[in-house]
Coordinates of C-alpha atoms and ligand atoms in Angstrom, one line a residue:
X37 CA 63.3 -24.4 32.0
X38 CA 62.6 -23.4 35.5
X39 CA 65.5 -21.8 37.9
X40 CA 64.4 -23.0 41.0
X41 CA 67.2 -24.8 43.2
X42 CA 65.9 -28.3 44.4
X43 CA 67.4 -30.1 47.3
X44 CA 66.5 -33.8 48.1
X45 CA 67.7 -35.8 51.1
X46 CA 67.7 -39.8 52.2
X47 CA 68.1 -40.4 55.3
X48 CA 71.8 -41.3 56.4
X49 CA 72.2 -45.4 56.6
X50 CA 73.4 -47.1 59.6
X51 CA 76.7 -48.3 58.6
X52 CA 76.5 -51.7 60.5
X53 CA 75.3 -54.1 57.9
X54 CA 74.4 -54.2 53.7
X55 CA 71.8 -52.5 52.4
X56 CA 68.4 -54.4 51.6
X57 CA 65.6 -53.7 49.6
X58 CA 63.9 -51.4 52.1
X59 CA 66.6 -49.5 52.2
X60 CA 67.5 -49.3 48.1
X61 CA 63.6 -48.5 48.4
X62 CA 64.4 -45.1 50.0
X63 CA 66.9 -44.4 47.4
X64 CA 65.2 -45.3 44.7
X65 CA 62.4 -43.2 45.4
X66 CA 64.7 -40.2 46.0
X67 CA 66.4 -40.9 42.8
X68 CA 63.5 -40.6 40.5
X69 CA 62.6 -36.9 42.5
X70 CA 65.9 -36.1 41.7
X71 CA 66.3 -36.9 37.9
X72 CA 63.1 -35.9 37.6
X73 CA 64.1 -32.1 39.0
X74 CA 67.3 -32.4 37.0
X75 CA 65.2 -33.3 34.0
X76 CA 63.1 -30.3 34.2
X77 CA 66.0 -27.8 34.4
X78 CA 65.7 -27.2 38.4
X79 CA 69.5 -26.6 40.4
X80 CA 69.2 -30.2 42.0
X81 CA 71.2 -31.2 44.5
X82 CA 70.7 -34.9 46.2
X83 CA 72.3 -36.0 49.3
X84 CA 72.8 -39.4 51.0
X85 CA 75.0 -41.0 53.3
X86 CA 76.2 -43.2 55.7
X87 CA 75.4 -43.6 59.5
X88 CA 78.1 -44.6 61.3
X89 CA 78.5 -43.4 64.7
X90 CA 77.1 -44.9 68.3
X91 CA 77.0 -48.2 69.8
X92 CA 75.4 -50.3 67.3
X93 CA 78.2 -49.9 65.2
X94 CA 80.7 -50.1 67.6
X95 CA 79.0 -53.9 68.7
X96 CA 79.0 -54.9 65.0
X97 CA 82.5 -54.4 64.6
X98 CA 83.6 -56.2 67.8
X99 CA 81.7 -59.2 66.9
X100 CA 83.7 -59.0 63.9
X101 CA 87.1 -58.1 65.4
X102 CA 87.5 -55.1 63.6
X103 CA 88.0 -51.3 64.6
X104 CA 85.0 -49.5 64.5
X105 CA 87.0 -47.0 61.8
X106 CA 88.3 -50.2 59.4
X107 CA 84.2 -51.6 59.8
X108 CA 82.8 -48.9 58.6
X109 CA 84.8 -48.2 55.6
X110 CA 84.1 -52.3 54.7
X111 CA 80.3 -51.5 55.0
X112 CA 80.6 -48.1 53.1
X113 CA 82.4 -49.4 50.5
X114 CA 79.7 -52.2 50.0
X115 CA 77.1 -49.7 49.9
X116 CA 78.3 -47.3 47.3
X117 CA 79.1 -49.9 45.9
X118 CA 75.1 -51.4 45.7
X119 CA 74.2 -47.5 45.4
X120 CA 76.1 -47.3 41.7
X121 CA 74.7 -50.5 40.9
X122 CA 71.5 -49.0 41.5
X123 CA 71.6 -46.2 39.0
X124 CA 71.6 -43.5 42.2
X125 CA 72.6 -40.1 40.8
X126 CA 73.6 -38.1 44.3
X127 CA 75.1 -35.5 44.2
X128 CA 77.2 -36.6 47.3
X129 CA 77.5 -39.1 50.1
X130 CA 78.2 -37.8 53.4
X131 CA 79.8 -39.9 56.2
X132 CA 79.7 -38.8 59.9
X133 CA 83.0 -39.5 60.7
X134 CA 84.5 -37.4 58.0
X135 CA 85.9 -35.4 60.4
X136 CA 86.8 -32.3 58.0
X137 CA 83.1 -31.9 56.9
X138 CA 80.5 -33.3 59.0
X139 CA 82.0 -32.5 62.6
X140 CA 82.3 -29.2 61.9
X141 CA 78.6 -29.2 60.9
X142 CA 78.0 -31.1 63.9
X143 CA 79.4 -28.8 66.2
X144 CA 78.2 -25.6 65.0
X145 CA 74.7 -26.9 65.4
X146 CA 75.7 -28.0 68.9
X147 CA 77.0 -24.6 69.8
X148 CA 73.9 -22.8 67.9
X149 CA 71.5 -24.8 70.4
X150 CA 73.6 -24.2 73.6
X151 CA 73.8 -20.0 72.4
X152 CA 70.0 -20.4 72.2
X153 CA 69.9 -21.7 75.7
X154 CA 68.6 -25.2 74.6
X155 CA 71.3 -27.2 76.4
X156 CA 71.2 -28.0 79.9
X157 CA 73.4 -31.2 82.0
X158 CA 71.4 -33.3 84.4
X159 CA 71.2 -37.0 84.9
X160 CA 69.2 -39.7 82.5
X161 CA 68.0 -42.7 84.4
X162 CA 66.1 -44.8 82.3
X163 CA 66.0 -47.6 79.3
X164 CA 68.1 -47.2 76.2
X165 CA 67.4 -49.7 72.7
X166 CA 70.7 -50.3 71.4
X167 CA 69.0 -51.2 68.1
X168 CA 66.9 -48.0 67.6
X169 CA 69.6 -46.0 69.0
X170 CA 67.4 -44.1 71.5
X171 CA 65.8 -44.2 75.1
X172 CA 62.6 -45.6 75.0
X173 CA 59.6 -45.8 78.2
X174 CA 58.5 -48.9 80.1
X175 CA 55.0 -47.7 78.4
X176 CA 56.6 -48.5 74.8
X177 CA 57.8 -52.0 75.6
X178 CA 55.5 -55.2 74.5
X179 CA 56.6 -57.9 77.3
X180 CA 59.9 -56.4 78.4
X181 CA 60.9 -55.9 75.0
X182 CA 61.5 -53.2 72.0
X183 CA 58.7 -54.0 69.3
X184 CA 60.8 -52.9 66.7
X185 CA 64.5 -54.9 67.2
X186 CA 62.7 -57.3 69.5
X187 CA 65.2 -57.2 72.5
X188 CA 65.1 -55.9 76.2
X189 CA 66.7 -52.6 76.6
X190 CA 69.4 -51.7 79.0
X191 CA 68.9 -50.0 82.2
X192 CA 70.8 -46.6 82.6
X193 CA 72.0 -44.2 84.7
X194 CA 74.6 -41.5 83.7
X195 CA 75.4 -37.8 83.2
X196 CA 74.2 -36.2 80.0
X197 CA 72.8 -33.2 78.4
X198 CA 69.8 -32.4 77.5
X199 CA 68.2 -30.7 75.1
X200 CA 64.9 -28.7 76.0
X201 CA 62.7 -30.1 73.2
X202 CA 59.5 -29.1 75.6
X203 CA 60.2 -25.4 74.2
X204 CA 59.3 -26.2 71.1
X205 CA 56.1 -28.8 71.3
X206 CA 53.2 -26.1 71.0
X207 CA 55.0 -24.5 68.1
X208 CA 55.7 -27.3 66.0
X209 CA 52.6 -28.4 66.6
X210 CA 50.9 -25.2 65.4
X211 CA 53.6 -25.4 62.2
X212 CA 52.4 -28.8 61.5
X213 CA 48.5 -27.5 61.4
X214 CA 49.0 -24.5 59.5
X215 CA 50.8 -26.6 56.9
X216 CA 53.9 -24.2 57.3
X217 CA 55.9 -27.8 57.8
X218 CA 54.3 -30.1 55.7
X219 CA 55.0 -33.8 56.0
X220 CA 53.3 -36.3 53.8
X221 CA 51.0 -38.5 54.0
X222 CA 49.2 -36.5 56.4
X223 CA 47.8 -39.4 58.7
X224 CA 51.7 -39.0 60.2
X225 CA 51.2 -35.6 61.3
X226 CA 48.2 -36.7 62.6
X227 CA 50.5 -39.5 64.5
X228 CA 53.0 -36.7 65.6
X229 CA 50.3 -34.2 67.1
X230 CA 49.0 -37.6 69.2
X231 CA 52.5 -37.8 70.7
X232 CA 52.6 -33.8 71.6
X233 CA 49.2 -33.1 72.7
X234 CA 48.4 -34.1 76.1
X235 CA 44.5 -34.6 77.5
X236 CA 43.7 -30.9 77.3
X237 CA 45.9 -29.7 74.0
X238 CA 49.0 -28.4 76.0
X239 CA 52.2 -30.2 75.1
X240 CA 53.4 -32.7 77.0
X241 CA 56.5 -33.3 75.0
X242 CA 59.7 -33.8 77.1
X243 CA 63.4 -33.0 76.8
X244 CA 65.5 -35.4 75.7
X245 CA 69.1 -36.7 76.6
X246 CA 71.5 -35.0 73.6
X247 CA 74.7 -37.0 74.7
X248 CA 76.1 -39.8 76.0
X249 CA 79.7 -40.1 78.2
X250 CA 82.4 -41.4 76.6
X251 CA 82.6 -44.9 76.0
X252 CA 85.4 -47.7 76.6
X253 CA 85.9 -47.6 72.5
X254 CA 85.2 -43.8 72.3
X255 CA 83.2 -43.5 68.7
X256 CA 81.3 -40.3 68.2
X257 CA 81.6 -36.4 67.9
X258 CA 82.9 -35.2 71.2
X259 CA 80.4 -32.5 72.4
X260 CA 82.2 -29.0 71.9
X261 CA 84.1 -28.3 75.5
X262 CA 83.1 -31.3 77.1
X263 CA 85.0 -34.3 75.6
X264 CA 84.3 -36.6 77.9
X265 CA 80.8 -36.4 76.6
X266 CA 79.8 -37.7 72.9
X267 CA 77.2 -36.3 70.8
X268 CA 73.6 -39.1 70.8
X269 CA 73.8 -40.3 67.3
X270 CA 70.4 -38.8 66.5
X271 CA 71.5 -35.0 66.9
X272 CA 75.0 -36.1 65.3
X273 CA 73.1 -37.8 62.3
X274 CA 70.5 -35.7 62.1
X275 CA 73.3 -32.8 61.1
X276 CA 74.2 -34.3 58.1
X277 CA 71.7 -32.5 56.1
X278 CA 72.8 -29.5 56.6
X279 CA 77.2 -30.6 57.5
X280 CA 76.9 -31.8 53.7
X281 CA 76.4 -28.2 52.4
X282 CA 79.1 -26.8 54.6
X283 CA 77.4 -26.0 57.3
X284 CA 80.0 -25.3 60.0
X285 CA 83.1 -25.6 57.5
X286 CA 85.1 -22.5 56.1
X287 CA 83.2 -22.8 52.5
X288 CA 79.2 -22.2 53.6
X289 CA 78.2 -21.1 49.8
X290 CA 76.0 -24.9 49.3
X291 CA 74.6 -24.3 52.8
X292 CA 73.8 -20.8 51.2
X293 CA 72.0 -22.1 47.9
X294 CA 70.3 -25.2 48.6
X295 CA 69.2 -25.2 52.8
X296 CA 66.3 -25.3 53.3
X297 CA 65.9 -28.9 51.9
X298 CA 62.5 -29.3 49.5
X299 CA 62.4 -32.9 50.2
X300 CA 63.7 -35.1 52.9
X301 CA 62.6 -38.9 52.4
X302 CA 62.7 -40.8 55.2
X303 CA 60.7 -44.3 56.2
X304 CA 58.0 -44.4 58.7
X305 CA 60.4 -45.8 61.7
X306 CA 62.0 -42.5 61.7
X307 CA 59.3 -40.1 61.4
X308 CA 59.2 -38.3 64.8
X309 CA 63.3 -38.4 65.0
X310 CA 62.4 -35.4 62.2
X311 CA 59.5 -34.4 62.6
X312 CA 60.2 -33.7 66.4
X313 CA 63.6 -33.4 67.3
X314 CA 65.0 -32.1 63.6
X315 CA 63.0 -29.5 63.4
X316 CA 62.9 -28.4 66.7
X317 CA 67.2 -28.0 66.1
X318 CA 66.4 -26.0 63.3
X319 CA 64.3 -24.0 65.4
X320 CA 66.6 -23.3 67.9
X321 CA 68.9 -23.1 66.0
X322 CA 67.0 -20.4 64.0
X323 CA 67.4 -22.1 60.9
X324 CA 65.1 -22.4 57.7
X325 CA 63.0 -25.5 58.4
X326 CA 62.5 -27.9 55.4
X327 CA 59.8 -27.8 52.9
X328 CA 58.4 -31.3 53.5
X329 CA 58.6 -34.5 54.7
X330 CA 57.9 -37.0 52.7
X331 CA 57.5 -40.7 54.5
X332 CA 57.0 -44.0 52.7
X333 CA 56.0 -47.0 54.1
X334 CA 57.6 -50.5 54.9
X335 CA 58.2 -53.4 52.5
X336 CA 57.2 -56.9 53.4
X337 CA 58.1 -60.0 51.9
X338 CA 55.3 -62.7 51.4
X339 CA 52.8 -60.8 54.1
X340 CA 56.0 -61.0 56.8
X341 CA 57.7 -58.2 58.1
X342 CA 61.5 -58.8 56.5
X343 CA 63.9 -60.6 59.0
X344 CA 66.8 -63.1 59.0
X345 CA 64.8 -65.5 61.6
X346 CA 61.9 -65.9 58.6
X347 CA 64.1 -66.5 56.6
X348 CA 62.8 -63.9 53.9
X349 CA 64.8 -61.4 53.5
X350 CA 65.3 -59.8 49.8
X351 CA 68.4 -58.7 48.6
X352 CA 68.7 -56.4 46.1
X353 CA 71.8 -57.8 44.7
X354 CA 69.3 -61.1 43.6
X355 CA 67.2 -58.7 41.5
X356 CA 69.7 -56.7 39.9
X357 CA 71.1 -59.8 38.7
X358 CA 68.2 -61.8 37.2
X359 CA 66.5 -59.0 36.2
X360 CA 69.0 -55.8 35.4
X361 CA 68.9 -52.5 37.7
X362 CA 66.3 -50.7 35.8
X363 CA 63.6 -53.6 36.3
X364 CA 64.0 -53.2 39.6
X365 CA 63.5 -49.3 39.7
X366 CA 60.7 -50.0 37.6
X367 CA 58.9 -52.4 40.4
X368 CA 59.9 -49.9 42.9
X369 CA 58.4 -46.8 40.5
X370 CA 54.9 -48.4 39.6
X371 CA 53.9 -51.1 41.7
X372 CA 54.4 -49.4 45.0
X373 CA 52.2 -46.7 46.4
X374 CA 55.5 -44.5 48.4
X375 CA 52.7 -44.1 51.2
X376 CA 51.6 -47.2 51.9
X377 CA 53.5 -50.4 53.2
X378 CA 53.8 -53.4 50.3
X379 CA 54.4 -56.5 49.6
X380 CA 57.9 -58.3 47.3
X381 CA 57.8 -61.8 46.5
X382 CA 60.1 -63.2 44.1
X383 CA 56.7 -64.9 41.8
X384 CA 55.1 -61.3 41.8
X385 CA 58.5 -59.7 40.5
X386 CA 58.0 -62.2 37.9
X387 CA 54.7 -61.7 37.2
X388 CA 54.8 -58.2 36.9
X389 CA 58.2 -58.2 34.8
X390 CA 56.6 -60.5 31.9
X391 CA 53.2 -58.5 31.4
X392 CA 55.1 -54.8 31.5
X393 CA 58.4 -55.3 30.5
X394 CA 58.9 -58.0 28.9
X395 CA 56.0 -58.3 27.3
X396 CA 54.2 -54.4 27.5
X397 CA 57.3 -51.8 27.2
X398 CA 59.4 -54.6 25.5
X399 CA 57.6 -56.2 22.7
X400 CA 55.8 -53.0 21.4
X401 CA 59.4 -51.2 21.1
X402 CA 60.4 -54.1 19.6
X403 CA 57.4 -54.2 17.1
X404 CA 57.5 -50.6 16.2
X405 CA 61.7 -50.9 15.5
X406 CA 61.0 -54.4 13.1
X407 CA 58.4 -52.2 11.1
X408 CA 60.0 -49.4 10.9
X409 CA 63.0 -51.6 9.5
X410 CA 61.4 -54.3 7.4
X411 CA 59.2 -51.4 5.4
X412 CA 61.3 -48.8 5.6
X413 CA 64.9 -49.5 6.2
X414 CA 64.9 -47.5 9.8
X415 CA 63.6 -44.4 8.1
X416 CA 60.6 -42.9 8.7
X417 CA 59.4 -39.4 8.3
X418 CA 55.7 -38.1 8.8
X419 CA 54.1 -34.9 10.8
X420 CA 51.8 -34.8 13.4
X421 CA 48.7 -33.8 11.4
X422 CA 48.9 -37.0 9.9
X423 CA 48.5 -39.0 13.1
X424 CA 45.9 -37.1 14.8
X425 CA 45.5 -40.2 17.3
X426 CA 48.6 -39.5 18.5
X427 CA 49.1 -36.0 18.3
X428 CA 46.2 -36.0 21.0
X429 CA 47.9 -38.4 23.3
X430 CA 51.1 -36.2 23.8
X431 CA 49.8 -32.3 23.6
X432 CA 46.5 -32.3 25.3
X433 CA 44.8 -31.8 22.1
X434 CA 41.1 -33.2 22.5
X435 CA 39.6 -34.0 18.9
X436 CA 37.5 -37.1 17.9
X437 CA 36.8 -38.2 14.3
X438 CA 38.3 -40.3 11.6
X439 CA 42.0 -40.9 11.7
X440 CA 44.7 -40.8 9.0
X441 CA 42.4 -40.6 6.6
X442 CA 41.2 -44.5 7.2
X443 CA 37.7 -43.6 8.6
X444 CA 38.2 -45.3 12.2
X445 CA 37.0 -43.5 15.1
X446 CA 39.2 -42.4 17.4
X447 CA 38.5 -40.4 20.5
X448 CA 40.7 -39.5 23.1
X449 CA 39.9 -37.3 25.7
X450 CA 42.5 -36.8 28.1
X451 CA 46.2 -35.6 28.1
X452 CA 49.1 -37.7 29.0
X453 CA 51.9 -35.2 29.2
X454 CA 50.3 -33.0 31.9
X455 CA 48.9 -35.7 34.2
X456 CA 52.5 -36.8 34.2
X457 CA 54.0 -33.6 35.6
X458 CA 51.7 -32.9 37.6
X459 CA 51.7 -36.4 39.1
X460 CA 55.5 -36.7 39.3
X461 CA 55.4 -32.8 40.8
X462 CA 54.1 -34.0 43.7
X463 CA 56.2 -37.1 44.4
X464 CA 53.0 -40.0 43.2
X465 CA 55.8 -41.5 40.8
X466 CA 53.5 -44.3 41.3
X467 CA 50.5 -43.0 39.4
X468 CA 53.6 -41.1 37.1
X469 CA 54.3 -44.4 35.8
X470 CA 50.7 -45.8 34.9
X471 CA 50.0 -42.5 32.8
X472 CA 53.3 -44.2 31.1
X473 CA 51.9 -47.2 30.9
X474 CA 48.9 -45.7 29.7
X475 CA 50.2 -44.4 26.4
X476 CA 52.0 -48.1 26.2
X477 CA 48.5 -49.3 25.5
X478 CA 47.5 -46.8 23.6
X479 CA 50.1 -47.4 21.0
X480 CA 49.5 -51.1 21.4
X481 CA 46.2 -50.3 20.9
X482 CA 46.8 -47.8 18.1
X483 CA 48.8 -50.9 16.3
X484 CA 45.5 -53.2 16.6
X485 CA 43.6 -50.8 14.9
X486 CA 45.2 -49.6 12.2
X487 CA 47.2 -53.0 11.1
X488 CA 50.1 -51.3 10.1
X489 CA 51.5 -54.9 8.9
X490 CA 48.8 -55.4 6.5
X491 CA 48.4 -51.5 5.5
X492 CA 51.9 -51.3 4.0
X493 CA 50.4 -53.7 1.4
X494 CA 47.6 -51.1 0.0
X495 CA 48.9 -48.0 1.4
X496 CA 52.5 -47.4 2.2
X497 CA 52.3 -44.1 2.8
X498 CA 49.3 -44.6 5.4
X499 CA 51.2 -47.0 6.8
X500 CA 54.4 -44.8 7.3
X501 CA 52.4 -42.6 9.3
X502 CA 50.8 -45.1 11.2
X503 CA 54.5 -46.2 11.9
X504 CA 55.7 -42.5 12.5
X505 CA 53.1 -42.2 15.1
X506 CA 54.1 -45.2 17.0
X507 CA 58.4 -44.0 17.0
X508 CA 56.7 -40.5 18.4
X509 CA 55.1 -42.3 20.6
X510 CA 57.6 -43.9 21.8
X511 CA 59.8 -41.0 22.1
X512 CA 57.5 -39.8 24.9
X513 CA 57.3 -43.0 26.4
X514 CA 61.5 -42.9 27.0
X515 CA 61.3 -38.9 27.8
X516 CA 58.9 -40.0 30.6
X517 CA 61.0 -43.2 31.9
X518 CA 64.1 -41.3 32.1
X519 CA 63.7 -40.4 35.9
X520 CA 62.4 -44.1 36.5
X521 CA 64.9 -46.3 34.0
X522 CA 67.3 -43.8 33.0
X523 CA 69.3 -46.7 30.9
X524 CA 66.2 -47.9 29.4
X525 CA 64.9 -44.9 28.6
X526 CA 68.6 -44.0 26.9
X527 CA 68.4 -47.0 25.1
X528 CA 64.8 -46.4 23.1
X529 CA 66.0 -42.7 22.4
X530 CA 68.7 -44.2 20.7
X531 CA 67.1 -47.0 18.7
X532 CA 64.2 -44.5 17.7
X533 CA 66.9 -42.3 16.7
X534 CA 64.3 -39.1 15.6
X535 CA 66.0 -35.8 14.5
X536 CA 63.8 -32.8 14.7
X537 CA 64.5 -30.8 11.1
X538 CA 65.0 -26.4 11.5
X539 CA 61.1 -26.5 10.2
X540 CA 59.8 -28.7 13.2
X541 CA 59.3 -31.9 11.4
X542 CA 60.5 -35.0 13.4
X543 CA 62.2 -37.3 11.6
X544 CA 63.1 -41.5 12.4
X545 CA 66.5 -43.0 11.9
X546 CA 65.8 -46.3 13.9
X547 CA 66.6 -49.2 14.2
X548 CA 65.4 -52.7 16.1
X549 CA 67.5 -54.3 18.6
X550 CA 69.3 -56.9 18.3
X551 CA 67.8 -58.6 21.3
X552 CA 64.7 -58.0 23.3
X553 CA 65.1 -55.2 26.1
X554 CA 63.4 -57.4 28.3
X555 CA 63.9 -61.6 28.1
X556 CA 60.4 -62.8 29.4
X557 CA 61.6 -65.3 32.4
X558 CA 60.1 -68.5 32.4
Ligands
LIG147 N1 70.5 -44.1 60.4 C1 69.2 -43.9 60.6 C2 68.7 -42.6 59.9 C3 69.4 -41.4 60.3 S1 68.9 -40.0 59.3 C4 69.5 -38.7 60.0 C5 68.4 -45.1 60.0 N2 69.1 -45.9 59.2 S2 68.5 -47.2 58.6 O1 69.6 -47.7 57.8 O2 68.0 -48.1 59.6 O3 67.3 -46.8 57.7 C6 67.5 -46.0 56.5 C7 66.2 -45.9 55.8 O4 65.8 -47.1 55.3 C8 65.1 -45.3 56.6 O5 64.3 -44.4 55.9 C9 64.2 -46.5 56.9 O6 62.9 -46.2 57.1 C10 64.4 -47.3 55.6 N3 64.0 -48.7 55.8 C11 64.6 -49.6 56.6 N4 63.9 -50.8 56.5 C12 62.9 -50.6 55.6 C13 61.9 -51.5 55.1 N5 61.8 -52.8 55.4 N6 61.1 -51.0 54.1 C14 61.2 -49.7 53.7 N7 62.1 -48.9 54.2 C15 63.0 -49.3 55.2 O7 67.2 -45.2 60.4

């Protein structure tokens, strides 16, 4: 058991609408890290939260007819609802208009930039996307328009401050190269070194507008000592990792232990919003910077980006329901490379549900329990040395000869158990899983050789151990998914029910279930 402390972040959701797949993909992700951690022994500590400041909310709720207070606490309440449903184990959810934690945090940072002589007022003329929150260039727009939200921004011309990210272009650039800030997959730093260097190297990255003036419906943190100003919902949002610990508040003993973060996950919309401005507040602001990035990619459905006009957006309500929460975790665990954008179609989730769950995962549990039962009424006892085949699979033990005594080769040379930590140590839960998977078919495998069904006819003892092998197996297979299916993987532990004696000897109490874990869907 390890000591080490181990904060994870999401990013903070815009309060404005429910959460969809994308977003429970973000979660998800940052869920298994964090059980994971947990799992291992280390002091975890996940965060996530709601978005709920600025003027996309405060249009939402007018279109509505509600306050933008009474709109966001509808939305909120949605999505912690959805992120129960989901299985998500943080720690905490932090909204930014708690006004007794996050402004506080908020502010502090404020003050820490302004004492570092960051903070400067002048005028911002320019475009603004309401949808991405931020002031974009003509040199951005594809005909007129934001590619992102698809409409024209808005001209504007007002007082603001600004915040002199310029300072800090050349070193976060030289942070990003040494590795000192690492952010993951490393084609983005690439991306965010394109947007700081200029033609000959030097930085050419500008300061940026840190608040806007109050608003007829004033919804934001007012900037300390200037209330007619509001904090930009990027440097209020932004905050919230740090305002969750108690930054700022009276009680700064999380802020102590856990800051710097190990892990923030964020998507690939929102990679320069961190990599740029986030860490050049922490810089000013002489703060610890966090120990990595790590950005996924975008989901698609049926080759199409996800939108209301296609008509193809997923919700992750649908899933849940057909399928049960830990299906879903389990699509979003194995058949998704975090790094890389994908693809969710209702057939595929099909597809891939019958061949691993239903049919991989599922029916060999269910096999292995109605053995264990019909030949041995749930108990099963056996040691390792008996069932060399799988003794090899779970402790790295490389060996090759005859098994169990039954003259059948069986070599094995490589060790499931350590390429699973050391995948799921560095965040490729994708890869995690198929070592998982892996042992699946070796025990599925390890019933085709050795018939344990016919076996029990000539040698019950044989196949006892044949038996015991496969509930050990399985063991490791539900230690491994309980980051990824925490209720599945509760489930098998029970129905294996293995006792480990004072003298080291596993033992089986099963039994089988009284109905599959996973119904194949027709
Ligand atoms: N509120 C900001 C984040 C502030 S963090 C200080 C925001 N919110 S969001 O609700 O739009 O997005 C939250 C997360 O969901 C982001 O990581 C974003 O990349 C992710 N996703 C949104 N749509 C997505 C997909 N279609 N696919 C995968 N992730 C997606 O941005």
């Amino acid at each position: 058991m390890s000591e080490k402390k181990f904060y994870i972040t999401t990013p903070i959701f815009y309060a404005n609408a429910e959460l969809h797949i994308g977003h429970t993909y973000t979660l998800i992700l940052s869920d298994i890290l964090a059980r994971y951690h947990r799992a291992v022994g280390d002091k975890t500590f996940f965060l996530t939260g709601s978005d709920e400041h600025g003027d996309k909310i405060v249009r939402a709720a007018q279109k509505v007819n509600l306050g933008p207070q009474a709109f966001v606490n509808e939305n909120v309440a949605k999505m912690e609802a959805l992120i129960r449903e989901l299985g998500v184990s943080n720690d905490f959810f932090i909204r930014t208009s708690d006004k007794e934690l996050h402004w506080p945090g908020a502010k502090k940072l404020w003050r820490a930039l302004e004492e570092a002589g960051d903070i400067y007022k002048g005028t911002y003329k320019g475009l603004y996307c309401v949808g991405c929150e931020a002031f974009i260039t003509e040199k951005e727009l594809v005909n007129g328009k934001c590619v992102h939200h698809d409409t024209a921004p808005e001209h504007i011309e007002e007082e603001n401050y600004f915040f002199k990210l310029s300072k800090y272009g050349s070193e976060i650039r030289r942070l990003m190269e040494e590795g000192v800030l690492k952010i993951t997959p490393q084609s983005k730093v690439n991306e965010m070194i394109a947007l700081i260097a200029g033609p000959s190297g030097e930085s050419v990255l500008g300061d940026v507008s840190i608040s806007r003036p109050e608003r007829a419906i004033p919804w934001g943190i007012p900037v300390p000592n200037d209330p007619a100003q509001l904090m930009y919902v990027w440097c209020d949002a932004l905050s919230n990792y740090i305002s969750a610990l108690g930054y700022g508040s009276d009680n700064e003993e999380k802020f102590k232990i856990f800051w710097p973060a190990d892990i923030q996950v964020l998507g690939k919309d929102i990679v320069r919003f961190h990599a740029l401005l986030w860490i050049a507040m922490l810089l000013s602001a002489k703060l610890p910077l966090p120990r990595e990035l790590l950005v996924h990619g975008f989901v698609n459905s049926g080759g199409k980006k996800m939108s209301k006009t296609l008509g193809n957006v997923l919700s992750p309500g649908e899933f849940i329901a057909e399928y049960g929460k830990d299906a879903l975790r389990y699509y979003f665990a194995r058949e998704v490379t975090p790094s890389e954008d994908w693809d969710l179609t209702r057939e595929k989730f099909k597809e891939v549900y019958n061949a691993n769950l239903a049919n991989g995962l599922g029916n060999l549990v269910s096999r292995t329990l109605k053995m264990a039962e019909q030949y041995f009424v749930g108990n099963v006892t056996g040691d390792v040395a008996s069932v060399p085949a799988i003794r090899t699979k779970i402790s790295a033990v490389e060996i090759s000869g005859d098994v169990a005594g039954l003259n059948i080769p069986y070599i094995i040379t490589n060790s499931i158990l350590t390429r699973y930590h050391a995948y799921m140590s560095a965040n490729e839960i994708n890869k995690a899983a198929d070592v998982i998977w892996e042992l699946i078919s070796h025990l599925d495998q390890f019933v085709t050789d050795f018939e344990p069904f016919k076996l029990v006819k000539t040698d019950k003892k044989a196949a006892e151990n044949v038996i015991w092998g496969l509930l050990y197996g399985l063991r490791e297979v539900a230690q491994m998914l309980i980051p990824m299916m925490p209720d599945t993987a509760k489930t098998i532990l029970e129905l294996v029910g293995a006792s480990v004696s004072a003298n080291g000897e596993t033992a089986f109490s099963s039994k089988a279930p009284a109905e599959p874990l996973f119904k194949r869907k027709e």
